[in-house]
Amino acid sequence: MNEVLKRLCKSYGPPANTKAVAAIIEKEISPFVDEICIDKLGNLIAHKKGLGKKVWIGAAMDQPCMIVTYAPDNGRLKFSVEGILDLRPLSESEVVFEDGSVGTLLPEHESAGGESRDYYIRLSDGGRAGIGDVAVLKGSYSENGALLSSALHQRAGCSCLIDVIKSIPAEAPGNFCFAFTSHSVAEARGAKTASFDFRPDIAVSIGTSPADHRIHPGFGPVLHMRDPASVTHPDLVAAFENAASRIHIQLQREVASHGFSLISGVVKNGFNLKTASVCLPVAGYQTPDEAADSGDLKDLSALIIGAISLF
Amino acid sequence: MLLKDLASAWGVTGQEGEVRAILKKEIGPYVDEIRRDGLNSMIAVKNGRADLPKVMICAHMDEVGFLITEIHRDGTLGFESLGRIDLKVDASKTIYIGKNRIHGVIRTGRSYRESYIDIGARSSEEAGKHVRVGDGAIFTTRFEDFGDGRIKSKALDDRTGCGVLAETLKNHYEMPVYGVFSVQEEIGERGAFAAAGLVRPDIGIVLEGTVCSNVSVVEPYRHSTSLGEGPAISIADRTSHFDLELSRAACKLAEKNGVPFQRRRITGGGNDGGAIHTAGSGARCITISVPCRYIHSPICETSMEDFRNTIRLVDLFLKEIESGRIGA
């Protein structure tokens, strides 16, 4: 059982409130880095000092959420969504607030579409929530040959980056900055500020990719050739492909037509740098029943470790 | 009256000079320095103790308006909106065009491309004597009392914020305060990106005139803010999720001091906070707004008591920072 990933998937962490997730991460990585800080946006930033190129590696901590905007006496909470969240497959799912209050996401009518106005949250007995309170999908996690969770697409990147930090050889060349970012669900805002002071030469984003007819769990990690907001530098494409070949892992290539990686925030600083985005393929993306291959997750960490020496 | 002067001034996006002049005259005696950055935002500096957080308080000077894009052969004018203005609210409205404030009336088609402005000219030659492509245009709405304690005007987004900031800058605070009257907010917070990059604050406070919809034809759950219920403290919008602790602190402060307040209960829209909180290595940021009905239309409405209570709440918040109870 991947206990770290389990704890990450079950923890509460909407944008601007990722303390619980950051606490898990800090405990895991603190023996392996030289310094850790939390910046003004709640990003957790860790440094492993060394000589050579300045390499920034980031993963997002926060998750899409539902912000309560109307809390009448009858307990039918109305909300706005922050982040990319398709409500249709989430109907009748449990949601949880910061204080542990639980609610159920329910449609207003049978023909409810994807708009938040078509839904409400019904609080469970004893639950309390008011305007401004924020709910997230209740985190679940199990392993049954595959990794199964409602929160893989938010937290698998963090799990991978933790493994990378623990596994980087002491002699690996480079001056490293590892960033677990907040404010990431609508745009990569946290990544912008989390990379500003470091001014990297190379930036790598670790994320997830929805499985489709081109990308499949069980066939290795995914290298984004480009997405709507960034292009992976050819030198880094070569580094990742060489690394995959050396350690004998499959690598899937993707040109993503939707979504964005943390690189879209990093490049807004205007630095002259090379960027790449690598991902874990996830089936059932953004549903309560996401699934990924544990071998893909291990291979993603190994790929990044292998590529680092080739940057 | 400062708010009346500000709201009546010419200040379409990119042409904020008249607003800037009024503000400069008003705040000049109370600040240590006034700067203009490369995009023409005005930055009023009040020096303070270096051991306290650097605070940037931001309100934008520009208003939504129009830009003349074409002079037709028959003397009518093609135009587009500067900032988002729903075409529906333009129908048959009167506007002033250009520095000479040429009077025009808008006739709307199905889109801005199919709409035109009539200035009474009979030919492009005649029209060309009075207006040029690239001229800005603003609504002609007069600032007036409107019911008990309320006023109506154009441009309350964000001349209310400018008014709150100007009054705030007349007070003394121990920490460094940068009052930024930004430009070009309505077309993507451009002035704030530049100004925040210069100032690099620890804490950002955005002052806005925000949407308000507590009327009977709107379902209660869609009431974004309510007129007369005090300053609205934002939760999140399309460009920011505001600092949780600062927002909660502002709410508690209002409650403790008997200042009516409310939450901004929608997450649509965006403001200069989107630029400020991601400047440099980041800043803690909140937005406090004066509720204004019908923003981005010819006639907005606000409550003077809400305006005054917003000034009170901002002052209380700054005193909390000064005391060290709110930190960077």
XYZ file of C-alpha atoms in Angstrom:
639
model
C 0.000 0.000 0.000
C 1.397 3.410 -0.975
C 0.754 5.009 2.395
C 2.019 8.442 1.394
C -0.216 8.592 -1.669
C -3.130 7.354 0.439
C -2.666 10.124 2.996
C -2.282 12.713 0.278
C -5.434 11.578 -1.533
C -7.482 11.713 1.654
C -6.303 15.140 2.798
C -8.201 18.410 2.448
C -6.533 20.980 0.204
C -8.434 23.559 -1.882
C -6.563 26.556 -3.309
C -5.238 28.957 -0.654
C -5.705 26.299 2.040
C -3.234 23.489 1.466
C -1.724 23.399 4.974
C -2.810 19.816 5.611
C -1.252 18.562 2.385
C 1.917 20.600 2.950
C 2.284 19.108 6.440
C 2.307 15.554 5.045
C 4.836 16.513 2.387
C 7.126 18.391 4.760
C 7.318 15.426 7.127
C 8.252 13.105 4.240
C 10.902 15.229 2.560
C 12.560 17.155 5.375
C 15.371 14.582 5.950
C 16.282 14.750 2.258
C 16.535 18.481 1.568
C 18.613 21.380 2.874
C 15.803 23.796 3.579
C 12.021 24.105 3.372
C 9.776 27.126 3.485
C 6.138 28.005 2.908
C 5.754 31.178 0.877
C 3.044 33.851 0.972
C 0.768 31.879 -1.374
C 1.130 28.664 0.649
C 3.522 26.997 -1.801
C 5.901 24.545 -0.104
C 9.375 25.152 -1.510
C 12.346 22.909 -0.732
C 15.951 23.268 -1.819
C 18.641 20.685 -2.324
C 21.731 22.731 -2.960
C 24.424 21.693 -5.382
C 26.545 22.711 -8.316
C 25.443 22.790 -11.892
C 22.239 23.803 -13.581
C 19.368 25.181 -11.551
C 16.572 22.652 -11.874
C 13.030 23.386 -10.677
C 10.609 20.496 -10.346
C 7.008 21.162 -9.364
C 3.755 19.398 -8.587
C 0.406 20.896 -7.598
C -1.032 20.283 -4.108
C -4.444 21.863 -4.370
C -7.671 20.468 -5.726
C -10.826 21.846 -7.387
C -13.383 22.919 -4.862
C -16.906 24.162 -4.221
C -17.223 27.543 -2.504
C -20.491 28.033 -0.616
C -22.214 31.197 -1.857
C -25.672 30.741 -0.338
C -26.532 29.023 2.929
C -30.266 29.187 3.672
C -31.886 27.728 6.749
C -33.121 24.678 4.868
C -29.554 23.435 4.508
C -29.487 23.354 0.709
C -26.145 25.025 0.077
C -25.493 26.651 -3.274
C -21.936 26.993 -4.452
C -19.491 28.112 -7.135
C -16.848 25.815 -8.513
C -13.194 26.792 -8.599
C -11.031 24.766 -10.931
C -11.932 22.312 -13.609
C -14.650 20.086 -12.203
C -17.300 18.238 -14.183
C -20.191 17.911 -11.760
C -22.201 15.403 -13.793
C -20.281 12.266 -12.752
C -20.041 13.596 -9.182
C -23.772 13.656 -8.500
C -24.500 11.999 -5.120
C -20.822 12.056 -4.173
C -19.768 13.031 -0.702
C -17.979 16.306 -0.123
C -16.101 17.430 2.956
C -15.389 20.835 4.524
C -12.310 21.961 6.415
C -13.842 21.221 9.826
C -14.796 17.704 8.753
C -18.466 18.444 8.076
C -19.741 16.174 5.358
C -22.330 16.833 2.690
C -23.737 15.215 -0.431
C -23.664 16.801 -3.855
C -27.165 16.527 -5.332
C -28.840 17.696 -8.550
C -31.634 20.249 -8.389
C -33.578 18.351 -11.035
C -33.358 15.279 -13.239
C -31.992 17.104 -16.254
C -29.115 18.742 -14.342
C -26.227 19.555 -16.653
C -22.697 20.558 -15.730
C -23.383 24.027 -14.257
C -23.053 24.564 -10.515
C -26.461 26.283 -10.434
C -27.996 22.864 -11.242
C -26.670 21.387 -7.972
C -26.694 21.913 -4.245
C -24.919 20.405 -1.248
C -27.046 18.816 1.445
C -25.226 18.790 4.747
C -25.223 15.634 6.799
C -26.619 15.704 10.335
C -24.446 17.797 12.608
C -22.609 19.387 9.718
C -22.096 23.132 9.590
C -21.173 25.341 6.666
C -21.716 28.978 5.751
C -20.979 31.447 2.993
C -17.311 31.342 2.115
C -16.747 27.804 3.414
C -15.108 25.514 0.918
C -15.849 21.866 0.182
C -13.800 19.341 -1.746
C -14.689 15.895 -2.981
C -14.220 13.468 -0.098
C -10.939 11.715 -0.685
C -10.889 7.967 -1.117
C -8.019 5.572 -1.765
C -7.572 1.863 -2.302
C -5.328 -0.476 -4.211
C -6.621 -3.477 -6.096
C -3.924 -4.178 -8.598
C -4.368 -0.564 -9.630
C -4.277 2.680 -7.674
C -7.890 3.741 -7.095
C -8.879 7.126 -5.725
C -11.091 10.167 -6.148
C -8.005 12.406 -5.962
C -5.257 10.909 -8.113
C -5.193 13.736 -10.584
C -4.584 16.216 -7.765
C -2.109 14.298 -5.621
C -0.266 11.680 -7.691
C 2.147 14.378 -8.882
C 2.995 15.223 -5.265
C 3.572 11.552 -4.467
C 5.897 11.227 -7.441
C 7.866 14.339 -6.509
C 8.267 13.073 -2.933
C 9.736 9.845 -4.332
C 12.053 11.830 -6.600
C 13.309 13.884 -3.670
C 13.937 10.783 -1.580
C 15.679 8.973 -4.446
C 17.895 11.620 -6.014
C 21.456 10.348 -5.648
C 23.651 12.557 -3.501
C 26.029 12.976 -6.427
C 23.328 14.030 -8.913
C 24.478 17.217 -10.646
C 22.368 20.272 -10.157
C 21.033 22.849 -7.775
C 17.464 21.777 -7.081
C 14.289 23.554 -6.123
C 11.249 21.380 -5.470
C 7.923 23.152 -5.349
C 4.587 21.805 -4.168
C 2.277 24.509 -5.368
C -1.022 25.995 -4.269
C -3.327 28.242 -6.351
C -2.979 25.774 -9.205
C -6.469 24.652 -10.143
C -7.575 27.454 -12.474
C -4.159 28.659 -13.613
C -0.636 27.859 -12.464
C -0.417 30.944 -10.252
C 1.493 29.305 -7.424
C 4.101 27.983 -9.839
C 4.840 31.512 -11.005
C 5.720 32.788 -7.568
C 7.298 29.504 -6.429
C 9.896 29.745 -9.190
C 10.522 33.496 -9.166
C 13.356 33.753 -6.654
C 15.089 30.567 -7.860
C 15.290 31.657 -11.524
C 15.715 28.134 -12.909
C 17.594 27.038 -16.014
C 15.289 24.048 -16.346
C 11.734 23.529 -15.091
C 9.849 20.247 -15.016
C 6.184 19.923 -14.132
C 4.845 16.615 -12.798
C 1.153 16.102 -13.370
C -1.450 13.688 -14.651
C -3.006 13.038 -18.044
C -6.514 11.745 -18.731
C -6.444 8.344 -20.372
C -8.090 8.234 -23.771
C -7.708 6.337 -27.045
C -4.111 7.535 -27.271
C -2.890 7.433 -23.677
C -3.325 4.329 -21.528
C -2.538 3.380 -17.943
C -0.045 0.544 -17.820
C 1.956 1.723 -20.800
C 4.357 3.981 -18.954
C 4.515 7.640 -18.002
C 3.501 10.364 -20.455
C 5.791 12.993 -21.927
C 3.832 16.088 -22.984
C 5.277 17.272 -26.252
C 3.060 20.311 -25.841
C -0.115 21.412 -24.204
C -2.165 24.581 -24.762
C 0.196 26.583 -22.529
C 3.689 25.145 -22.992
C 6.075 23.235 -25.236
C 8.630 20.724 -23.972
C 12.100 21.738 -25.116
C 13.663 19.346 -27.649
C 16.750 18.911 -25.437
C 14.539 17.782 -22.595
C 12.539 15.498 -24.905
C 15.855 13.855 -25.782
C 16.863 13.622 -22.112
C 13.630 11.928 -21.114
C 13.650 9.566 -24.056
C 17.285 8.591 -23.445
C 16.544 8.042 -19.768
C 13.535 5.855 -20.605
C 15.660 3.801 -22.962
C 18.474 3.346 -20.445
C 16.239 2.142 -17.639
C 13.999 0.164 -19.989
C 10.665 1.802 -19.343
C 7.943 2.621 -21.815
C 7.242 6.277 -22.482
C 4.066 7.588 -24.076
C 4.128 10.848 -26.014
C 1.175 13.189 -25.955
C 0.130 16.418 -27.627
C -2.514 17.620 -25.161
C -5.349 19.708 -26.525
C -6.791 20.588 -23.124
C -5.502 21.567 -19.728
C -2.291 23.212 -18.608
C 0.780 22.312 -16.594
C 2.661 24.289 -13.949
C 5.043 25.376 -16.718
C 2.396 27.868 -17.870
C 2.968 29.736 -14.603
C 6.760 29.417 -14.512
C 7.235 30.916 -17.970
C 5.265 34.020 -16.968
C 8.320 35.124 -14.995
C 10.062 35.788 -18.295
C 13.145 33.682 -17.567
C 15.217 32.115 -20.298
C 14.800 28.429 -19.527
C 14.004 24.990 -20.887
C 10.774 23.385 -19.771
C 9.144 19.973 -19.766
C 5.951 18.390 -18.554
C 5.659 14.721 -17.578
C 2.523 12.972 -16.369
C 0.934 9.874 -14.936
C -1.880 8.534 -17.119
C -5.143 8.332 -15.157
C -8.377 6.634 -16.226
C -11.744 7.961 -15.055
C -10.218 11.415 -14.819
C -11.996 13.790 -12.446
C -14.506 11.210 -11.304
C -14.754 9.528 -7.899
C -13.277 6.410 -9.536
C -9.925 7.441 -10.914
C -7.485 4.637 -11.621
C -3.783 4.526 -12.409
C -1.123 1.860 -12.724
C 1.279 1.627 -9.787
C 4.041 0.606 -12.179
C 3.509 3.821 -14.166
C 3.910 5.855 -10.974
C 7.166 4.111 -10.065
C 8.403 4.500 -13.629
C 7.549 8.215 -13.629
C 9.796 8.781 -10.596
C 12.559 6.646 -12.127
C 12.251 8.534 -15.423
C 12.742 11.897 -13.763
C 15.720 10.649 -11.702
C 17.266 9.197 -14.856
C 16.678 12.340 -16.905
C 18.160 14.674 -14.287
C 21.662 13.366 -14.957
C 21.173 14.100 -18.652
C 19.937 17.732 -18.315
C -17.422 66.207 -3.465
C -14.497 63.944 -4.336
C -16.527 60.910 -5.415
C -18.666 63.086 -7.684
C -15.599 64.692 -9.269
C -13.958 61.307 -9.786
C -17.027 59.570 -11.205
C -17.737 62.446 -13.584
C -14.186 62.648 -14.918
C -13.043 61.292 -18.258
C -11.160 58.038 -17.701
C -11.721 55.440 -20.381
C -9.043 52.729 -20.371
C -5.726 54.119 -21.494
C -6.886 57.737 -21.053
C -6.939 58.154 -17.277
C -5.209 61.558 -17.097
C -8.173 63.574 -15.853
C -8.810 61.136 -12.996
C -5.135 61.084 -12.108
C -5.030 64.903 -11.927
C -7.969 65.052 -9.519
C -6.448 62.388 -7.285
C -2.978 63.914 -7.337
C -4.350 67.229 -6.137
C -6.411 65.524 -3.420
C -3.726 63.282 -1.898
C -0.626 65.382 -2.585
C -0.405 66.951 0.897
C -0.663 63.574 2.631
C 2.003 61.429 0.936
C 5.782 61.522 0.784
C 6.115 60.981 -2.924
C 4.012 60.528 -6.041
C 5.409 58.511 -8.939
C 4.137 57.516 -12.349
C 5.238 54.201 -13.756
C 5.780 53.329 -17.395
C 2.100 52.601 -18.033
C 0.952 55.781 -16.226
C -0.357 54.225 -13.055
C 0.058 56.679 -10.190
C 1.901 55.349 -7.143
C 1.554 57.399 -3.961
C 4.196 56.481 -1.418
C 3.878 56.879 2.344
C 7.171 55.923 3.921
C 7.166 53.702 6.984
C 9.066 51.305 9.198
C 11.027 48.690 7.328
C 10.256 46.052 9.951
C 6.548 46.170 9.137
C 4.921 44.659 6.048
C 4.969 46.685 2.847
C 1.335 47.258 1.921
C 0.076 48.011 -1.581
C -3.483 49.309 -1.769
C -4.803 49.373 -5.292
C -7.799 50.929 -7.028
C -8.087 51.335 -10.770
C -8.700 54.690 -12.412
C -10.067 53.457 -15.718
C -13.742 52.979 -16.547
C -15.357 50.865 -19.217
C -16.089 52.825 -22.356
C -15.707 52.696 -26.114
C -13.187 53.202 -28.868
C -14.031 54.638 -32.290
C -12.824 52.140 -34.882
C -14.183 53.510 -38.164
C -15.793 56.533 -39.781
C -18.444 55.365 -42.245
C -19.158 57.135 -45.515
C -22.514 58.328 -44.213
C -20.926 60.028 -41.181
C -21.851 57.362 -38.640
C -19.100 55.754 -36.581
C -18.044 52.155 -36.022
C -16.978 51.365 -32.469
C -16.139 48.648 -30.001
C -16.202 48.461 -26.220
C -13.109 49.040 -24.102
C -13.636 46.660 -21.222
C -16.652 44.365 -21.189
C -19.949 46.137 -21.860
C -22.952 44.024 -22.794
C -24.345 45.438 -26.037
C -27.871 45.280 -24.586
C -27.139 48.138 -22.176
C -25.812 50.390 -24.974
C -29.047 50.723 -26.931
C -29.980 54.377 -27.490
C -27.515 55.635 -24.890
C -25.718 58.934 -25.302
C -21.968 59.249 -25.109
C -19.190 61.836 -25.227
C -16.456 61.206 -27.770
C -12.885 62.420 -27.613
C -11.262 65.369 -25.884
C -13.894 67.765 -27.230
C -16.653 65.561 -25.867
C -18.600 65.352 -29.090
C -22.125 64.159 -28.372
C -23.173 60.844 -29.946
C -25.983 58.342 -29.667
C -25.542 54.582 -29.934
C -27.745 52.471 -32.158
C -27.317 48.757 -31.634
C -27.498 45.850 -34.050
C -27.001 42.182 -33.241
C -23.321 42.703 -32.443
C -20.853 45.534 -31.988
C -19.849 45.059 -35.613
C -23.443 45.774 -36.672
C -23.905 48.763 -34.340
C -23.023 52.410 -34.932
C -22.814 55.825 -33.308
C -24.605 58.806 -34.779
C -23.079 62.236 -34.115
C -25.328 64.072 -36.530
C -22.748 64.186 -39.327
C -23.874 63.634 -42.918
C -20.618 62.416 -44.370
C -17.276 60.965 -43.379
C -15.672 64.348 -44.212
C -17.996 66.131 -41.854
C -17.561 63.506 -39.102
C -13.802 63.577 -39.582
C -13.714 67.238 -38.585
C -14.880 66.302 -35.095
C -13.728 62.761 -34.284
C -10.894 60.414 -35.259
C -10.402 56.674 -35.293
C -8.922 55.793 -31.909
C -10.900 58.395 -29.964
C -12.326 57.105 -26.699
C -15.928 57.554 -25.585
C -17.697 57.544 -22.219
C -21.328 57.526 -21.122
C -22.854 60.954 -20.435
C -24.517 59.919 -17.171
C -24.556 62.640 -14.514
C -23.689 61.944 -10.898
C -26.875 62.469 -8.879
C -28.571 61.660 -5.610
C -30.836 58.642 -6.086
C -33.249 57.836 -3.326
C -32.291 58.043 0.318
C -28.543 57.873 0.805
C -27.848 56.450 -2.617
C -26.301 57.922 -5.705
C -26.282 57.048 -9.386
C -23.456 57.718 -11.786
C -21.287 56.234 -14.481
C -17.924 54.702 -13.564
C -18.554 53.708 -9.949
C -16.396 50.742 -10.895
C -13.876 51.802 -9.783
C -14.112 55.466 -8.826
C -15.590 54.261 -5.531
C -12.370 52.335 -4.949
C -10.325 55.389 -5.918
C -12.348 57.476 -3.461
C -11.799 54.977 -0.650
C -8.069 54.864 -1.382
C -7.752 58.650 -1.510
C -9.426 59.005 1.888
C -7.281 56.207 3.325
C -4.077 57.896 2.202
C -4.969 60.933 4.316
C -4.309 58.843 7.453
C -0.956 58.028 8.978
C 0.231 54.435 9.353
C 3.541 53.156 10.658
C 4.175 50.696 7.832
C 5.151 51.606 4.267
C 1.984 52.136 2.247
C 1.920 52.310 -1.529
C -1.370 53.664 -2.831
C -1.541 52.544 -6.433
C -4.116 54.123 -8.717
C -3.758 51.695 -11.584
C -4.564 51.959 -15.277
C -5.969 49.503 -17.800
C -7.617 47.183 -15.289
C -10.665 46.757 -17.467
C -8.682 45.165 -20.272
C -6.723 42.689 -18.176
C -5.198 44.294 -15.028
C -2.288 45.516 -17.070
C -1.408 48.499 -14.928
C -1.433 46.409 -11.759
C 0.949 43.837 -13.247
C 3.477 46.568 -13.885
C 2.915 48.458 -10.635
C 3.003 45.347 -8.443
C 6.208 44.303 -10.156
C 7.719 47.638 -9.107
C 6.326 47.768 -5.592
C 6.674 44.032 -4.712
C 4.369 44.240 -1.694
C 4.051 41.844 1.220
C 0.317 42.496 1.462
C -2.034 43.690 -1.260
C -5.444 45.242 -0.646
C -7.606 45.737 -3.718
C -10.428 48.253 -3.505
C -13.202 47.800 -6.020
C -16.736 48.742 -6.959
C -18.246 45.328 -7.444
C -21.381 43.668 -8.786
C -24.530 43.868 -6.708
C -27.766 42.082 -7.505
C -30.123 41.952 -4.531
C -33.276 42.744 -6.507
C -36.543 40.815 -6.548
C -36.206 39.473 -10.083
C -32.970 37.692 -9.174
C -33.166 34.506 -7.116
C -31.665 35.019 -3.652
C -28.933 32.441 -4.213
C -27.650 34.534 -7.114
C -27.334 37.758 -5.140
C -23.674 38.564 -5.596
C -23.666 41.335 -2.988
C -26.449 43.394 -1.410
C -26.787 47.167 -1.496
C -26.780 48.712 1.944
C -25.224 45.735 3.737
C -21.713 47.086 3.941
C -18.387 46.473 2.218
C -18.070 43.129 0.477
C -15.060 40.963 1.283
C -14.191 38.673 -1.607
C -13.655 34.918 -1.345
C -12.309 34.151 -4.818
C -12.796 35.249 -8.405
C -11.549 34.123 -11.796
C -8.088 35.561 -11.210
C -7.458 34.975 -7.487
C -8.328 32.917 -4.463
C -7.847 35.503 -1.768
C -5.741 34.957 1.328
C -7.907 32.968 3.697
C -6.516 34.323 6.961
C -6.577 37.947 5.798
C -10.153 37.636 4.526
C -11.302 36.023 7.777
C -9.441 38.685 9.761
C -11.231 41.433 7.837
C -14.612 39.818 8.573
C -13.835 39.445 12.284
C -12.576 43.015 12.453
C -15.749 44.368 10.897
C -17.887 42.317 13.272
C -15.913 43.347 16.338
C -16.104 47.046 15.462
C -19.727 47.178 14.404
C -19.001 47.773 10.724
C -21.660 46.116 8.575
C -20.043 43.742 6.096
C -20.842 40.906 3.741
C -19.038 38.373 1.550
C -18.909 38.780 -2.195
C -20.965 35.698 -2.949
C -19.908 34.945 -6.497
C -16.589 33.865 -7.931
C -16.968 35.423 -11.358
C -15.113 38.474 -12.566
C -11.563 39.446 -11.744
C -9.565 42.438 -10.561
C -6.076 43.780 -9.925
C -5.621 41.159 -7.193
C -4.907 38.644 -9.930
C -1.807 40.641 -10.808
C -0.757 41.634 -7.300
C -0.776 38.246 -5.548
C 1.445 36.690 -8.215
C 3.928 39.564 -8.423
C 7.508 38.469 -7.837
C 7.602 35.813 -5.148
C 3.974 36.474 -4.214
C 1.904 38.661 -1.918
C -0.933 37.987 0.499
C -3.934 39.657 -1.034
C -7.559 40.527 -0.234
C -10.275 42.527 -1.969
C -12.715 44.811 -0.189
C -15.416 46.282 -2.415
C -18.195 48.821 -2.428
C -21.322 47.090 -3.773
C -22.546 48.806 -6.947
C -25.581 47.793 -8.928
C -25.375 47.748 -12.733
C -21.613 48.087 -13.132
C -20.317 48.067 -16.703
C -23.440 49.930 -17.792
C -24.289 53.607 -18.268
C -25.861 53.997 -14.841
C -24.499 52.432 -11.667
C -25.972 52.806 -8.207
C -24.341 52.662 -4.813
C -25.013 53.453 -1.172
C -23.022 56.274 0.392
C -23.174 54.450 3.706
C -21.529 51.404 2.109
C -18.889 53.742 0.702
C -18.194 55.278 4.114
C -18.158 51.870 5.837
C -15.624 50.613 3.318
C -13.337 53.499 4.272
C -13.802 52.578 7.949
C -13.034 48.900 7.402
C -9.905 49.565 5.364
C -8.611 51.891 8.094
C -9.278 49.256 10.772
C -7.507 46.615 8.688
C -4.450 48.784 8.196
C -4.295 49.469 11.926
C -4.238 45.691 12.504
C -1.221 45.422 10.202
C 0.410 48.370 11.960
C -0.083 46.693 15.338
C 1.566 43.484 14.196
C -1.621 41.439 14.627
C -1.623 40.853 10.883
C 1.769 40.022 9.430
C 3.414 39.342 6.126
